[in-house]
């Protein structure tokens, strides 16, 4: 489709898009992501609150966490690492506070990347290609809205780049880690969205 938009000739074979249903039923959940190779989908198993992955080839489901707290705690939105070996995810504790965690898709003990008692909400959306940062939405107790932030996977430090209100965006990180692309609802027409580019060094927004 990109080639067609550029005015280039497109071969007849493989030039059309097709939609194929890969999973259906009550367990389907939207609070996850697709692995880089397209084989797995992460989701929250709401029967236990655990983070889980669905193998779209074999049709099998496997939990990656073991939630001992029951309904009081649960996993939330998750994002695959570039090599597909890890998942970054939010975890809500029994006090309603969120932290950022990571777990190996092959199975491991989850590790806490970032935790703060000042955080009311957190949503990881993308990893940097080198695996050193996780692009996230963060909401702090004293803040009125949300913040676009980069969280270090090595030391848990947080670099806040932009404050937004309740219209928190969906984001993507460029391969060279220089730009964040995000959508944002218009002030006067909430049903209409614009697309922005934000430099990760905080110097420019387009």
JSON list of C-alpha atoms in Angstrom, two decimals:
[
{"chain": "A", "resi": 1, "resn": "UNK", "atom": "CA", "xyz": [0.00, 0.00, 0.00]},
{"chain": "A", "resi": 2, "resn": "UNK", "atom": "CA", "xyz": [2.90, 2.38, 0.72]},
{"chain": "A", "resi": 3, "resn": "UNK", "atom": "CA", "xyz": [4.31, 1.66, -2.74]},
{"chain": "A", "resi": 4, "resn": "UNK", "atom": "CA", "xyz": [0.95, 2.41, -4.30]},
{"chain": "A", "resi": 5, "resn": "UNK", "atom": "CA", "xyz": [0.74, 5.72, -2.48]},
{"chain": "A", "resi": 6, "resn": "UNK", "atom": "CA", "xyz": [4.17, 6.60, -3.84]},
{"chain": "A", "resi": 7, "resn": "UNK", "atom": "CA", "xyz": [2.95, 6.00, -7.38]},
{"chain": "A", "resi": 8, "resn": "UNK", "atom": "CA", "xyz": [5.01, 2.88, -7.88]},
{"chain": "A", "resi": 9, "resn": "UNK", "atom": "CA", "xyz": [3.81, -0.15, -9.82]},
{"chain": "A", "resi": 10, "resn": "UNK", "atom": "CA", "xyz": [2.72, -2.98, -7.56]},
{"chain": "A", "resi": 11, "resn": "UNK", "atom": "CA", "xyz": [2.71, -6.59, -8.67]},
{"chain": "A", "resi": 12, "resn": "UNK", "atom": "CA", "xyz": [-0.66, -8.30, -8.70]},
{"chain": "A", "resi": 13, "resn": "UNK", "atom": "CA", "xyz": [0.47, -11.04, -6.34]},
{"chain": "A", "resi": 14, "resn": "UNK", "atom": "CA", "xyz": [0.48, -9.98, -2.69]},
{"chain": "A", "resi": 15, "resn": "UNK", "atom": "CA", "xyz": [-0.89, -6.52, -3.44]},
{"chain": "A", "resi": 16, "resn": "UNK", "atom": "CA", "xyz": [-4.14, -6.95, -1.54]},
{"chain": "A", "resi": 17, "resn": "UNK", "atom": "CA", "xyz": [-4.74, -7.03, 2.19]},
{"chain": "A", "resi": 18, "resn": "UNK", "atom": "CA", "xyz": [-6.58, -9.89, 3.86]},
{"chain": "A", "resi": 19, "resn": "UNK", "atom": "CA", "xyz": [-8.11, -10.21, 7.32]},
{"chain": "A", "resi": 20, "resn": "UNK", "atom": "CA", "xyz": [-7.90, -13.53, 9.15]},
{"chain": "A", "resi": 21, "resn": "UNK", "atom": "CA", "xyz": [-9.40, -14.26, 12.55]},
{"chain": "A", "resi": 22, "resn": "UNK", "atom": "CA", "xyz": [-6.73, -15.79, 14.79]},
{"chain": "A", "resi": 23, "resn": "UNK", "atom": "CA", "xyz": [-8.48, -15.92, 18.16]},
{"chain": "A", "resi": 24, "resn": "UNK", "atom": "CA", "xyz": [-12.05, -15.72, 19.41]},
{"chain": "A", "resi": 25, "resn": "UNK", "atom": "CA", "xyz": [-13.92, -16.31, 22.63]},
{"chain": "A", "resi": 26, "resn": "UNK", "atom": "CA", "xyz": [-14.38, -14.86, 26.13]},
{"chain": "A", "resi": 27, "resn": "UNK", "atom": "CA", "xyz": [-10.64, -14.93, 26.95]},
{"chain": "A", "resi": 28, "resn": "UNK", "atom": "CA", "xyz": [-9.72, -12.46, 24.19]},
{"chain": "A", "resi": 29, "resn": "UNK", "atom": "CA", "xyz": [-8.29, -9.31, 25.77]},
{"chain": "A", "resi": 30, "resn": "UNK", "atom": "CA", "xyz": [-7.02, -6.09, 24.22]},
{"chain": "A", "resi": 31, "resn": "UNK", "atom": "CA", "xyz": [-4.58, -5.06, 26.96]},
{"chain": "A", "resi": 32, "resn": "UNK", "atom": "CA", "xyz": [-1.49, -6.52, 25.35]},
{"chain": "A", "resi": 33, "resn": "UNK", "atom": "CA", "xyz": [0.58, -6.57, 22.19]},
{"chain": "A", "resi": 34, "resn": "UNK", "atom": "CA", "xyz": [1.80, -8.70, 19.32]},
{"chain": "A", "resi": 35, "resn": "UNK", "atom": "CA", "xyz": [5.27, -10.28, 19.29]},
{"chain": "A", "resi": 36, "resn": "UNK", "atom": "CA", "xyz": [7.73, -9.08, 16.62]},
{"chain": "A", "resi": 37, "resn": "UNK", "atom": "CA", "xyz": [7.38, -12.35, 14.69]},
{"chain": "A", "resi": 38, "resn": "UNK", "atom": "CA", "xyz": [3.58, -12.19, 14.85]},
{"chain": "A", "resi": 39, "resn": "UNK", "atom": "CA", "xyz": [3.23, -15.57, 16.53]},
{"chain": "A", "resi": 40, "resn": "UNK", "atom": "CA", "xyz": [2.24, -14.51, 20.05]},
{"chain": "A", "resi": 41, "resn": "UNK", "atom": "CA", "xyz": [-0.25, -12.12, 21.60]},
{"chain": "A", "resi": 42, "resn": "UNK", "atom": "CA", "xyz": [0.10, -10.98, 25.19]},
{"chain": "A", "resi": 43, "resn": "UNK", "atom": "CA", "xyz": [-3.01, -10.44, 27.27]},
{"chain": "A", "resi": 44, "resn": "UNK", "atom": "CA", "xyz": [-4.34, -10.31, 30.82]},
{"chain": "A", "resi": 45, "resn": "UNK", "atom": "CA", "xyz": [-5.98, -13.50, 32.05]},
{"chain": "A", "resi": 46, "resn": "UNK", "atom": "CA", "xyz": [-8.74, -11.85, 34.05]},
{"chain": "A", "resi": 47, "resn": "UNK", "atom": "CA", "xyz": [-9.69, -15.10, 35.77]},
{"chain": "A", "resi": 48, "resn": "UNK", "atom": "CA", "xyz": [-6.48, -14.73, 37.81]},
{"chain": "A", "resi": 49, "resn": "UNK", "atom": "CA", "xyz": [-5.12, -11.27, 36.93]},
{"chain": "A", "resi": 50, "resn": "UNK", "atom": "CA", "xyz": [-1.98, -12.81, 35.47]},
{"chain": "A", "resi": 51, "resn": "UNK", "atom": "CA", "xyz": [-0.04, -11.76, 32.39]},
{"chain": "A", "resi": 52, "resn": "UNK", "atom": "CA", "xyz": [-0.27, -14.46, 29.73]},
{"chain": "A", "resi": 53, "resn": "UNK", "atom": "CA", "xyz": [0.62, -15.11, 26.09]},
{"chain": "A", "resi": 54, "resn": "UNK", "atom": "CA", "xyz": [-1.38, -16.82, 23.38]},
{"chain": "A", "resi": 55, "resn": "UNK", "atom": "CA", "xyz": [0.42, -18.93, 20.75]},
{"chain": "A", "resi": 56, "resn": "UNK", "atom": "CA", "xyz": [-1.53, -18.14, 17.58]},
{"chain": "A", "resi": 57, "resn": "UNK", "atom": "CA", "xyz": [-0.02, -21.11, 15.73]},
{"chain": "A", "resi": 58, "resn": "UNK", "atom": "CA", "xyz": [-0.74, -23.83, 18.27]},
{"chain": "A", "resi": 59, "resn": "UNK", "atom": "CA", "xyz": [-3.76, -22.16, 19.84]},
{"chain": "A", "resi": 60, "resn": "UNK", "atom": "CA", "xyz": [-2.27, -22.53, 23.31]},
{"chain": "A", "resi": 61, "resn": "UNK", "atom": "CA", "xyz": [-2.23, -20.13, 26.26]},
{"chain": "A", "resi": 62, "resn": "UNK", "atom": "CA", "xyz": [0.49, -19.86, 28.89]},
{"chain": "A", "resi": 63, "resn": "UNK", "atom": "CA", "xyz": [0.63, -17.66, 32.01]},
{"chain": "A", "resi": 64, "resn": "UNK", "atom": "CA", "xyz": [3.86, -15.77, 32.67]},
{"chain": "A", "resi": 65, "resn": "UNK", "atom": "CA", "xyz": [3.06, -14.60, 36.20]},
{"chain": "A", "resi": 66, "resn": "UNK", "atom": "CA", "xyz": [1.63, -16.24, 39.30]},
{"chain": "A", "resi": 67, "resn": "UNK", "atom": "CA", "xyz": [-0.74, -13.90, 41.08]},
{"chain": "A", "resi": 68, "resn": "UNK", "atom": "CA", "xyz": [-1.04, -14.92, 44.71]},
{"chain": "A", "resi": 69, "resn": "UNK", "atom": "CA", "xyz": [-3.11, -11.87, 45.68]},
{"chain": "A", "resi": 70, "resn": "UNK", "atom": "CA", "xyz": [-6.21, -12.81, 43.68]},
{"chain": "A", "resi": 71, "resn": "UNK", "atom": "CA", "xyz": [-8.48, -9.99, 42.57]},
{"chain": "A", "resi": 72, "resn": "UNK", "atom": "CA", "xyz": [-6.60, -7.45, 44.69]},
{"chain": "A", "resi": 73, "resn": "UNK", "atom": "CA", "xyz": [-3.70, -7.30, 42.22]},
{"chain": "A", "resi": 74, "resn": "UNK", "atom": "CA", "xyz": [-3.41, -7.74, 38.46]},
{"chain": "A", "resi": 75, "resn": "UNK", "atom": "CA", "xyz": [-1.28, -7.23, 35.37]},
{"chain": "A", "resi": 76, "resn": "UNK", "atom": "CA", "xyz": [-2.14, -4.55, 32.84]},
{"chain": "A", "resi": 77, "resn": "UNK", "atom": "CA", "xyz": [-0.99, -3.36, 29.40]},
{"chain": "A", "resi": 78, "resn": "UNK", "atom": "CA", "xyz": [2.15, -5.08, 28.05]},
{"chain": "A", "resi": 79, "resn": "UNK", "atom": "CA", "xyz": [4.70, -4.59, 25.25]},
{"chain": "A", "resi": 80, "resn": "UNK", "atom": "CA", "xyz": [7.11, -7.11, 23.70]},
{"chain": "A", "resi": 81, "resn": "UNK", "atom": "CA", "xyz": [10.84, -6.39, 23.58]},
{"chain": "A", "resi": 82, "resn": "UNK", "atom": "CA", "xyz": [12.32, -6.03, 20.05]},
{"chain": "A", "resi": 83, "resn": "UNK", "atom": "CA", "xyz": [13.70, -9.58, 20.11]},
{"chain": "A", "resi": 84, "resn": "UNK", "atom": "CA", "xyz": [10.47, -11.00, 21.52]},
{"chain": "A", "resi": 85, "resn": "UNK", "atom": "CA", "xyz": [12.17, -12.56, 24.54]},
{"chain": "A", "resi": 86, "resn": "UNK", "atom": "CA", "xyz": [10.67, -10.23, 27.17]},
{"chain": "A", "resi": 87, "resn": "UNK", "atom": "CA", "xyz": [7.44, -8.48, 28.01]},
{"chain": "A", "resi": 88, "resn": "UNK", "atom": "CA", "xyz": [7.27, -5.17, 29.84]},
{"chain": "A", "resi": 89, "resn": "UNK", "atom": "CA", "xyz": [3.99, -4.77, 31.70]},
{"chain": "A", "resi": 90, "resn": "UNK", "atom": "CA", "xyz": [2.27, -2.72, 34.35]},
{"chain": "A", "resi": 91, "resn": "UNK", "atom": "CA", "xyz": [1.30, -4.30, 37.64]},
{"chain": "A", "resi": 92, "resn": "UNK", "atom": "CA", "xyz": [-1.39, -2.87, 39.91]},
{"chain": "A", "resi": 93, "resn": "UNK", "atom": "CA", "xyz": [-1.01, -3.75, 43.58]},
{"chain": "A", "resi": 94, "resn": "UNK", "atom": "CA", "xyz": [-3.68, -4.05, 46.27]},
{"chain": "A", "resi": 95, "resn": "UNK", "atom": "CA", "xyz": [-3.32, -0.33, 47.07]},
{"chain": "A", "resi": 96, "resn": "UNK", "atom": "CA", "xyz": [-4.13, 0.65, 43.49]},
{"chain": "A", "resi": 97, "resn": "UNK", "atom": "CA", "xyz": [-0.54, 1.75, 42.74]},
{"chain": "A", "resi": 98, "resn": "UNK", "atom": "CA", "xyz": [1.26, 0.75, 39.55]},
{"chain": "A", "resi": 99, "resn": "UNK", "atom": "CA", "xyz": [4.82, -0.32, 38.85]},
{"chain": "A", "resi": 100, "resn": "UNK", "atom": "CA", "xyz": [6.64, -1.36, 35.69]},
{"chain": "A", "resi": 101, "resn": "UNK", "atom": "CA", "xyz": [7.89, -4.94, 35.42]},
{"chain": "A", "resi": 102, "resn": "UNK", "atom": "CA", "xyz": [9.48, -7.28, 32.90]},
{"chain": "A", "resi": 103, "resn": "UNK", "atom": "CA", "xyz": [9.31, -11.04, 32.49]},
{"chain": "A", "resi": 104, "resn": "UNK", "atom": "CA", "xyz": [10.87, -13.46, 30.01]},
{"chain": "A", "resi": 105, "resn": "UNK", "atom": "CA", "xyz": [8.42, -14.93, 27.50]},
{"chain": "A", "resi": 106, "resn": "UNK", "atom": "CA", "xyz": [10.06, -18.34, 28.02]},
{"chain": "A", "resi": 107, "resn": "UNK", "atom": "CA", "xyz": [9.33, -18.07, 31.73]},
{"chain": "A", "resi": 108, "resn": "UNK", "atom": "CA", "xyz": [11.24, -16.39, 34.57]},
{"chain": "A", "resi": 109, "resn": "UNK", "atom": "CA", "xyz": [10.77, -14.58, 37.85]},
{"chain": "A", "resi": 110, "resn": "UNK", "atom": "CA", "xyz": [9.40, -11.09, 37.03]},
{"chain": "A", "resi": 111, "resn": "UNK", "atom": "CA", "xyz": [11.67, -8.17, 37.88]},
{"chain": "A", "resi": 112, "resn": "UNK", "atom": "CA", "xyz": [10.57, -4.69, 38.89]},
{"chain": "A", "resi": 113, "resn": "UNK", "atom": "CA", "xyz": [12.01, -2.01, 36.59]},
{"chain": "A", "resi": 114, "resn": "UNK", "atom": "CA", "xyz": [10.36, 1.04, 38.14]},
{"chain": "A", "resi": 115, "resn": "UNK", "atom": "CA", "xyz": [8.31, 1.52, 41.29]},
{"chain": "A", "resi": 116, "resn": "UNK", "atom": "CA", "xyz": [7.17, 4.67, 43.04]},
{"chain": "A", "resi": 117, "resn": "UNK", "atom": "CA", "xyz": [4.45, 5.35, 45.58]},
{"chain": "A", "resi": 118, "resn": "UNK", "atom": "CA", "xyz": [3.71, 8.54, 43.65]},
{"chain": "A", "resi": 119, "resn": "UNK", "atom": "CA", "xyz": [2.51, 6.66, 40.55]},
{"chain": "A", "resi": 120, "resn": "UNK", "atom": "CA", "xyz": [-1.25, 6.18, 40.12]},
{"chain": "A", "resi": 121, "resn": "UNK", "atom": "CA", "xyz": [-1.10, 4.67, 36.64]},
{"chain": "A", "resi": 122, "resn": "UNK", "atom": "CA", "xyz": [1.47, 3.40, 34.17]},
{"chain": "A", "resi": 123, "resn": "UNK", "atom": "CA", "xyz": [1.22, 2.00, 30.63]},
{"chain": "A", "resi": 124, "resn": "UNK", "atom": "CA", "xyz": [4.25, 0.65, 28.72]},
{"chain": "A", "resi": 125, "resn": "UNK", "atom": "CA", "xyz": [3.83, 1.06, 24.96]},
{"chain": "A", "resi": 126, "resn": "UNK", "atom": "CA", "xyz": [7.16, 0.37, 23.22]},
{"chain": "A", "resi": 127, "resn": "UNK", "atom": "CA", "xyz": [10.79, -0.69, 23.78]},
{"chain": "A", "resi": 128, "resn": "UNK", "atom": "CA", "xyz": [13.79, 0.96, 22.24]},
{"chain": "A", "resi": 129, "resn": "UNK", "atom": "CA", "xyz": [15.55, -1.30, 19.74]},
{"chain": "A", "resi": 130, "resn": "UNK", "atom": "CA", "xyz": [18.56, -1.74, 22.05]},
{"chain": "A", "resi": 131, "resn": "UNK", "atom": "CA", "xyz": [16.27, -2.75, 24.92]},
{"chain": "A", "resi": 132, "resn": "UNK", "atom": "CA", "xyz": [17.56, 0.00, 27.20]},
{"chain": "A", "resi": 133, "resn": "UNK", "atom": "CA", "xyz": [14.38, 2.08, 27.44]},
{"chain": "A", "resi": 134, "resn": "UNK", "atom": "CA", "xyz": [10.64, 1.56, 27.59]},
{"chain": "A", "resi": 135, "resn": "UNK", "atom": "CA", "xyz": [8.36, 4.28, 26.26]},
{"chain": "A", "resi": 136, "resn": "UNK", "atom": "CA", "xyz": [5.50, 4.66, 28.74]},
{"chain": "A", "resi": 137, "resn": "UNK", "atom": "CA", "xyz": [2.57, 6.75, 29.88]},
{"chain": "A", "resi": 138, "resn": "UNK", "atom": "CA", "xyz": [2.88, 7.72, 33.55]},
{"chain": "A", "resi": 139, "resn": "UNK", "atom": "CA", "xyz": [0.41, 9.40, 35.89]},
{"chain": "A", "resi": 140, "resn": "UNK", "atom": "CA", "xyz": [1.60, 10.72, 39.24]},
{"chain": "A", "resi": 141, "resn": "UNK", "atom": "CA", "xyz": [-0.53, 11.53, 42.26]},
{"chain": "A", "resi": 142, "resn": "UNK", "atom": "CA", "xyz": [0.27, 15.24, 42.21]},
{"chain": "A", "resi": 143, "resn": "UNK", "atom": "CA", "xyz": [-0.07, 15.60, 38.43]},
{"chain": "A", "resi": 144, "resn": "UNK", "atom": "CA", "xyz": [-3.39, 16.50, 36.83]},
{"chain": "A", "resi": 145, "resn": "UNK", "atom": "CA", "xyz": [-2.79, 14.53, 33.65]},
{"chain": "A", "resi": 146, "resn": "UNK", "atom": "CA", "xyz": [-0.42, 12.02, 32.13]},
{"chain": "A", "resi": 147, "resn": "UNK", "atom": "CA", "xyz": [3.20, 12.21, 31.06]},
{"chain": "A", "resi": 148, "resn": "UNK", "atom": "CA", "xyz": [5.06, 10.72, 28.11]},
{"chain": "A", "resi": 149, "resn": "UNK", "atom": "CA", "xyz": [8.22, 9.22, 29.60]},
{"chain": "A", "resi": 150, "resn": "UNK", "atom": "CA", "xyz": [11.22, 7.03, 28.84]},
{"chain": "A", "resi": 151, "resn": "UNK", "atom": "CA", "xyz": [12.01, 4.50, 31.58]},
{"chain": "A", "resi": 152, "resn": "UNK", "atom": "CA", "xyz": [15.49, 3.01, 31.77]},
{"chain": "A", "resi": 153, "resn": "UNK", "atom": "CA", "xyz": [15.57, -0.81, 31.98]},
{"chain": "A", "resi": 154, "resn": "UNK", "atom": "CA", "xyz": [18.99, -0.74, 33.64]},
{"chain": "A", "resi": 155, "resn": "UNK", "atom": "CA", "xyz": [18.53, 1.63, 36.58]},
{"chain": "A", "resi": 156, "resn": "UNK", "atom": "CA", "xyz": [14.80, 2.45, 36.57]},
{"chain": "A", "resi": 157, "resn": "UNK", "atom": "CA", "xyz": [15.34, 6.17, 36.04]},
{"chain": "A", "resi": 158, "resn": "UNK", "atom": "CA", "xyz": [12.50, 8.09, 34.39]},
{"chain": "A", "resi": 159, "resn": "UNK", "atom": "CA", "xyz": [12.91, 10.88, 31.86]},
{"chain": "A", "resi": 160, "resn": "UNK", "atom": "CA", "xyz": [9.65, 12.79, 31.42]},
{"chain": "A", "resi": 161, "resn": "UNK", "atom": "CA", "xyz": [9.30, 14.39, 27.99]},
{"chain": "A", "resi": 162, "resn": "UNK", "atom": "CA", "xyz": [5.81, 15.85, 27.74]},
{"chain": "A", "resi": 163, "resn": "UNK", "atom": "CA", "xyz": [2.71, 16.37, 29.87]},
{"chain": "A", "resi": 164, "resn": "UNK", "atom": "CA", "xyz": [-0.70, 15.56, 28.40]},
{"chain": "A", "resi": 165, "resn": "UNK", "atom": "CA", "xyz": [-4.21, 15.60, 29.79]},
{"chain": "A", "resi": 166, "resn": "UNK", "atom": "CA", "xyz": [-6.86, 12.86, 29.88]},
{"chain": "A", "resi": 167, "resn": "UNK", "atom": "CA", "xyz": [-6.45, 12.38, 26.11]},
{"chain": "A", "resi": 168, "resn": "UNK", "atom": "CA", "xyz": [-3.39, 10.19, 26.68]},
{"chain": "A", "resi": 169, "resn": "UNK", "atom": "CA", "xyz": [-1.92, 9.04, 23.39]},
{"chain": "A", "resi": 170, "resn": "UNK", "atom": "CA", "xyz": [-0.99, 5.79, 21.69]},
{"chain": "A", "resi": 171, "resn": "UNK", "atom": "CA", "xyz": [2.70, 5.90, 20.88]},
{"chain": "A", "resi": 172, "resn": "UNK", "atom": "CA", "xyz": [5.47, 4.35, 18.79]},
{"chain": "A", "resi": 173, "resn": "UNK", "atom": "CA", "xyz": [9.25, 4.76, 18.98]},
{"chain": "A", "resi": 174, "resn": "UNK", "atom": "CA", "xyz": [11.46, 5.20, 15.90]},
{"chain": "A", "resi": 175, "resn": "UNK", "atom": "CA", "xyz": [14.18, 2.54, 15.35]},
{"chain": "A", "resi": 176, "resn": "UNK", "atom": "CA", "xyz": [16.95, 5.09, 16.00]},
{"chain": "A", "resi": 177, "resn": "UNK", "atom": "CA", "xyz": [15.25, 6.17, 19.28]},
{"chain": "A", "resi": 178, "resn": "UNK", "atom": "CA", "xyz": [15.21, 9.80, 18.15]},
{"chain": "A", "resi": 179, "resn": "UNK", "atom": "CA", "xyz": [11.46, 10.26, 17.67]},
{"chain": "A", "resi": 180, "resn": "UNK", "atom": "CA", "xyz": [8.18, 9.34, 19.31]},
{"chain": "A", "resi": 181, "resn": "UNK", "atom": "CA", "xyz": [5.12, 9.24, 17.08]},
{"chain": "A", "resi": 182, "resn": "UNK", "atom": "CA", "xyz": [1.80, 9.64, 18.88]},
{"chain": "A", "resi": 183, "resn": "UNK", "atom": "CA", "xyz": [-1.83, 10.44, 18.20]},
{"chain": "A", "resi": 184, "resn": "UNK", "atom": "CA", "xyz": [-3.76, 13.07, 20.15]},
{"chain": "A", "resi": 185, "resn": "UNK", "atom": "CA", "xyz": [-7.41, 14.08, 20.14]},
{"chain": "A", "resi": 186, "resn": "UNK", "atom": "CA", "xyz": [-8.18, 17.65, 19.05]},
{"chain": "A", "resi": 187, "resn": "UNK", "atom": "CA", "xyz": [-9.35, 20.19, 21.62]},
{"chain": "A", "resi": 188, "resn": "UNK", "atom": "CA", "xyz": [-12.53, 21.19, 19.83]},
{"chain": "A", "resi": 189, "resn": "UNK", "atom": "CA", "xyz": [-13.37, 17.80, 18.30]},
{"chain": "A", "resi": 190, "resn": "UNK", "atom": "CA", "xyz": [-12.44, 14.86, 20.58]},
{"chain": "A", "resi": 191, "resn": "UNK", "atom": "CA", "xyz": [-13.42, 12.37, 17.87]},
{"chain": "A", "resi": 192, "resn": "UNK", "atom": "CA", "xyz": [-10.76, 13.75, 15.52]},
{"chain": "A", "resi": 193, "resn": "UNK", "atom": "CA", "xyz": [-7.08, 12.92, 16.01]},
{"chain": "A", "resi": 194, "resn": "UNK", "atom": "CA", "xyz": [-3.81, 14.44, 14.84]},
{"chain": "A", "resi": 195, "resn": "UNK", "atom": "CA", "xyz": [-0.43, 12.71, 14.61]},
{"chain": "A", "resi": 196, "resn": "UNK", "atom": "CA", "xyz": [2.65, 14.27, 16.20]},
{"chain": "A", "resi": 197, "resn": "UNK", "atom": "CA", "xyz": [6.38, 13.63, 16.31]},
{"chain": "A", "resi": 198, "resn": "UNK", "atom": "CA", "xyz": [8.20, 14.36, 19.57]},
{"chain": "A", "resi": 199, "resn": "UNK", "atom": "CA", "xyz": [12.00, 14.33, 19.77]},
{"chain": "A", "resi": 200, "resn": "UNK", "atom": "CA", "xyz": [13.20, 12.06, 22.57]},
{"chain": "A", "resi": 201, "resn": "UNK", "atom": "CA", "xyz": [15.65, 14.72, 23.68]},
{"chain": "A", "resi": 202, "resn": "UNK", "atom": "CA", "xyz": [12.70, 17.06, 24.24]},
{"chain": "A", "resi": 203, "resn": "UNK", "atom": "CA", "xyz": [13.89, 19.70, 21.79]},
{"chain": "A", "resi": 204, "resn": "UNK", "atom": "CA", "xyz": [11.20, 19.56, 19.12]},
{"chain": "A", "resi": 205, "resn": "UNK", "atom": "CA", "xyz": [7.59, 18.65, 18.45]},
{"chain": "A", "resi": 206, "resn": "UNK", "atom": "CA", "xyz": [6.03, 18.47, 14.98]}
]
